[in-house]
Amino acid sequence: MLLPDPGRSRAVLLGVPDYRRLAPLPGVAAGVARLGDLLCDPTVWGLPRRHVTVLPGRASADDVLAAVRDAGEATAETLLVYFAGHGLREPGGDQLYLALADADDDHLAIGTLPYPAVLRVARRAAGRARRRITFLDCCYSGLAIAMGGSGAVLERAELARLVSEPGDGHGRSGSWLMTSASRTQRSFTPPHGYPYFTGALIDVLENGVPGAGPALAVHRFAQRVEERFQERIRGRIPDPDRPEPQYVGHNVDPDEPWVRNRAHVTPHVVPPRSTLPAAPEEFVDALRLLLMRQHLALVPEGGTEGLKGAWLKRRCQVSGEERLIGYLKSRYARTGEVVFTDTHLCLHSSSAGTRMRIPYSRVNEVSLDTATEEVHSGAATDQTVLMDTSLLMITRVTLGHRTLEFREYHPEPVQKALLAFLPAMAELRLRRPEWFGRPLRHARE
């Protein structure tokens, strides 16, 4: 399950809840905040916080375009742009205007941002990106589809088919757009809660899709959002006024994973002991060499681990069939935070009080997210207060639906060890894939 790399992706989110001349949209601010949290959640996508730009509701057109430009230029994987607010159009016109805080629906040149301007900046700035994803939650948002290069205004059935087509043949970059309404329909926001379309987005990210597997592909995600949208508005909006979300993709594989599916539960299956392959000694030797090169402590061969080895086994719940190979030894980290056996990478976070055991056969599924946080502290004397600022290093390790967090002060030994070990193990997997086909076990009689 290869999701778009969050370390090389960016998101720009804008919600406009308050207007000088248009009706307020009180649920927009909460929707933007929750959407940003979910995109950063490692069980959904895991974007680093610094990769998500949430613009203030009073942002100007220049502010929006500059944010899209900066995010696009920094993106090598996926650029996501989201807008929630009022959408405007000239009577009978075919251009969508995103209404900013000072918008005037009688004079569309004031306080608005024409969608084609956003599209041009995103295309040019995100030239290296593999994919652009856009969500528009506003009236007449379906107008954006014709502006996106499809060449015509298409019916919903045709739009759905476009998602499944192989692409336009102009390279590997693709785009995917989903709107809350067609080109002639209005969008709606309840008196309390998220806008209906944004609420459907949040619902699918938050709860997933039962039976859809460990990841949600773009086409399945869009289908589920539309289903949840219709469930939300049923009985609340009369049929003639009921909007229909639109989605279209260009050069996008409909089965390509985008985010993790929170509704998926991976069964933990342990094969019978007689079918477990023995971990080859060549793998153990390669693992020892890898740890030695990373300046990690090795456990002496021959099983002479002593009291420390027995304590490490208890701390990391090492089974009797596993051999200790090494561990992270540092004056700045507690012994047992990172332990290597002949079959597992074992992690124990003292700050979180939780453990994680990762089979080497699944290290390619691990995502690592790092961040920093300033911590301010002070000491009072008779005359003054002495303030000090420390840098806290945050490391999140995610496998499936589980996330383990380490919080360390500089220097950060656990973060450095994992940043070195995981790529080295990935390289070893490329060289000797036969060692990683099934969970490695050292068979003992």
PDB file of C-alpha atoms in Angstrom, residues 175-279:
ATOM      1  CA  SER A 175      -5.320  15.938 -11.525  1.00  0.00           C
ATOM      2  CA  TRP A 176      -8.499  15.132  -9.654  1.00  0.00           C
ATOM      3  CA  LEU A 177     -11.309  17.595  -8.921  1.00  0.00           C
ATOM      4  CA  MET A 178     -14.426  17.153  -6.791  1.00  0.00           C
ATOM      5  CA  THR A 179     -17.099  19.789  -6.342  1.00  0.00           C
ATOM      6  CA  SER A 180     -20.104  20.123  -4.057  1.00  0.00           C
ATOM      7  CA  ALA A 181     -22.570  20.969  -6.845  1.00  0.00           C
ATOM      8  CA  SER A 182     -23.014  21.134 -10.589  1.00  0.00           C
ATOM      9  CA  ARG A 183     -22.448  24.276 -12.653  1.00  0.00           C
ATOM     10  CA  THR A 184     -26.046  25.461 -12.088  1.00  0.00           C
ATOM     11  CA  GLN A 185     -26.695  24.311  -8.518  1.00  0.00           C
ATOM     12  CA  ARG A 186     -26.254  25.954  -5.156  1.00  0.00           C
ATOM     13  CA  SER A 187     -24.447  24.427  -2.170  1.00  0.00           C
ATOM     14  CA  PHE A 188     -25.866  24.378   1.334  1.00  0.00           C
ATOM     15  CA  THR A 189     -24.677  24.758   4.910  1.00  0.00           C
ATOM     16  CA  PRO A 190     -26.854  23.742   7.893  1.00  0.00           C
ATOM     17  CA  PRO A 191     -27.426  26.240  10.730  1.00  0.00           C
ATOM     18  CA  HIS A 192     -25.123  24.194  12.934  1.00  0.00           C
ATOM     19  CA  GLY A 193     -22.281  21.932  11.879  1.00  0.00           C
ATOM     20  CA  TYR A 194     -20.074  21.588   8.831  1.00  0.00           C
ATOM     21  CA  PRO A 195     -21.248  22.469   5.320  1.00  0.00           C
ATOM     22  CA  TYR A 196     -22.915  19.370   3.882  1.00  0.00           C
ATOM     23  CA  PHE A 197     -20.212  18.570   1.337  1.00  0.00           C
ATOM     24  CA  THR A 198     -17.310  19.280   3.709  1.00  0.00           C
ATOM     25  CA  GLY A 199     -19.077  17.187   6.330  1.00  0.00           C
ATOM     26  CA  ALA A 200     -19.180  14.261   3.887  1.00  0.00           C
ATOM     27  CA  LEU A 201     -15.442  14.648   3.186  1.00  0.00           C
ATOM     28  CA  ILE A 202     -14.705  14.659   6.906  1.00  0.00           C
ATOM     29  CA  ASP A 203     -16.986  11.684   7.523  1.00  0.00           C
ATOM     30  CA  VAL A 204     -15.216   9.480   4.956  1.00  0.00           C
ATOM     31  CA  LEU A 205     -11.734  10.474   6.115  1.00  0.00           C
ATOM     32  CA  GLU A 206     -12.713  10.020   9.751  1.00  0.00           C
ATOM     33  CA  ASN A 207     -14.639   6.734   9.524  1.00  0.00           C
ATOM     34  CA  GLY A 208     -13.410   5.138   6.317  1.00  0.00           C
ATOM     35  CA  VAL A 209     -15.309   2.716   4.098  1.00  0.00           C
ATOM     36  CA  PRO A 210     -16.063  -0.783   5.451  1.00  0.00           C
ATOM     37  CA  GLY A 211     -14.844  -3.535   3.162  1.00  0.00           C
ATOM     38  CA  ALA A 212     -12.750  -1.239   0.949  1.00  0.00           C
ATOM     39  CA  GLY A 213      -9.348  -2.563   2.005  1.00  0.00           C
ATOM     40  CA  PRO A 214      -6.482  -0.836   3.835  1.00  0.00           C
ATOM     41  CA  ALA A 215      -6.425   2.236   1.546  1.00  0.00           C
ATOM     42  CA  LEU A 216      -9.016   4.352  -0.244  1.00  0.00           C
ATOM     43  CA  ALA A 217      -8.448   4.945  -3.928  1.00  0.00           C
ATOM     44  CA  VAL A 218      -9.571   8.217  -5.483  1.00  0.00           C
ATOM     45  CA  HIS A 219     -12.570   6.751  -7.306  1.00  0.00           C
ATOM     46  CA  ARG A 220     -13.866   4.806  -4.283  1.00  0.00           C
ATOM     47  CA  PHE A 221     -13.321   7.825  -2.042  1.00  0.00           C
ATOM     48  CA  ALA A 222     -15.356  10.064  -4.358  1.00  0.00           C
ATOM     49  CA  GLN A 223     -18.171   7.509  -4.555  1.00  0.00           C
ATOM     50  CA  ARG A 224     -18.384   7.239  -0.780  1.00  0.00           C
ATOM     51  CA  VAL A 225     -18.328  11.033  -0.328  1.00  0.00           C
ATOM     52  CA  GLU A 226     -21.284  11.349  -2.691  1.00  0.00           C
ATOM     53  CA  GLU A 227     -23.159   8.604  -0.818  1.00  0.00           C
ATOM     54  CA  ARG A 228     -22.586  10.268   2.551  1.00  0.00           C
ATOM     55  CA  PHE A 229     -23.500  13.672   1.085  1.00  0.00           C
ATOM     56  CA  GLN A 230     -26.850  12.403  -0.148  1.00  0.00           C
ATOM     57  CA  GLU A 231     -27.532  10.777   3.228  1.00  0.00           C
ATOM     58  CA  ARG A 232     -26.803  14.068   4.989  1.00  0.00           C
ATOM     59  CA  ILE A 233     -29.109  16.228   2.859  1.00  0.00           C
ATOM     60  CA  ARG A 234     -31.962  13.713   2.526  1.00  0.00           C
ATOM     61  CA  GLY A 235     -35.090  15.249   4.021  1.00  0.00           C
ATOM     62  CA  ARG A 236     -33.372  18.601   4.593  1.00  0.00           C
ATOM     63  CA  ILE A 237     -33.250  20.017   1.047  1.00  0.00           C
ATOM     64  CA  PRO A 238     -36.194  19.717  -1.407  1.00  0.00           C
ATOM     65  CA  ASP A 239     -35.527  17.505  -4.439  1.00  0.00           C
ATOM     66  CA  PRO A 240     -35.561  20.327  -7.024  1.00  0.00           C
ATOM     67  CA  ASP A 241     -32.816  22.166  -5.121  1.00  0.00           C
ATOM     68  CA  ARG A 242     -30.768  19.116  -4.115  1.00  0.00           C
ATOM     69  CA  PRO A 243     -27.169  19.482  -5.406  1.00  0.00           C
ATOM     70  CA  GLU A 244     -25.179  16.613  -6.844  1.00  0.00           C
ATOM     71  CA  PRO A 245     -21.407  16.477  -6.247  1.00  0.00           C
ATOM     72  CA  GLN A 246     -19.257  16.189  -9.363  1.00  0.00           C
ATOM     73  CA  TYR A 247     -15.878  14.582  -9.770  1.00  0.00           C
ATOM     74  CA  VAL A 248     -13.477  14.273 -12.669  1.00  0.00           C
ATOM     75  CA  GLY A 249      -9.948  12.986 -13.095  1.00  0.00           C
ATOM     76  CA  HIS A 250      -7.339  13.458 -15.803  1.00  0.00           C
ATOM     77  CA  ASN A 251      -4.421  11.058 -16.130  1.00  0.00           C
ATOM     78  CA  VAL A 252      -5.341   9.484 -12.772  1.00  0.00           C
ATOM     79  CA  ASP A 253      -5.465   5.761 -12.032  1.00  0.00           C
ATOM     80  CA  PRO A 254      -8.866   5.252 -10.327  1.00  0.00           C
ATOM     81  CA  ASP A 255      -7.405   2.457  -8.187  1.00  0.00           C
ATOM     82  CA  GLU A 256      -4.379   4.413  -6.975  1.00  0.00           C
ATOM     83  CA  PRO A 257      -4.406   4.695  -3.148  1.00  0.00           C
ATOM     84  CA  TRP A 258      -4.746   8.139  -1.642  1.00  0.00           C
ATOM     85  CA  VAL A 259      -5.435   7.868   2.108  1.00  0.00           C
ATOM     86  CA  ARG A 260      -5.630   5.085   4.674  1.00  0.00           C
ATOM     87  CA  ASN A 261      -9.019   3.519   5.279  1.00  0.00           C
ATOM     88  CA  ARG A 262      -9.846   3.843   8.969  1.00  0.00           C
ATOM     89  CA  ALA A 263     -12.592   1.241   8.655  1.00  0.00           C
ATOM     90  CA  HIS A 264     -10.130  -1.462   7.654  1.00  0.00           C
ATOM     91  CA  VAL A 265      -8.867  -3.826  10.329  1.00  0.00           C
ATOM     92  CA  THR A 266      -5.940  -6.041   9.376  1.00  0.00           C
ATOM     93  CA  PRO A 267      -6.347  -9.500  10.897  1.00  0.00           C
ATOM     94  CA  HIS A 268      -3.313 -10.689  12.791  1.00  0.00           C
ATOM     95  CA  VAL A 269      -2.697 -14.163  11.410  1.00  0.00           C
ATOM     96  CA  VAL A 270       0.110 -16.315  12.802  1.00  0.00           C
ATOM     97  CA  PRO A 271       0.898 -19.337  10.604  1.00  0.00           C
ATOM     98  CA  PRO A 272       1.452 -22.700  12.247  1.00  0.00           C
ATOM     99  CA  ARG A 273       4.944 -23.026  13.654  1.00  0.00           C
ATOM    100  CA  SER A 274       5.809 -25.811  11.245  1.00  0.00           C
ATOM    101  CA  THR A 275       5.283 -23.497   8.249  1.00  0.00           C
ATOM    102  CA  LEU A 276       7.394 -20.603   9.537  1.00  0.00           C
ATOM    103  CA  PRO A 277      10.559 -20.262   7.479  1.00  0.00           C
ATOM    104  CA  ALA A 278      13.802 -19.978   9.352  1.00  0.00           C
ATOM    105  CA  ALA A 279      15.542 -16.626   9.208  1.00  0.00           C
TER     106      ALA A 279
END
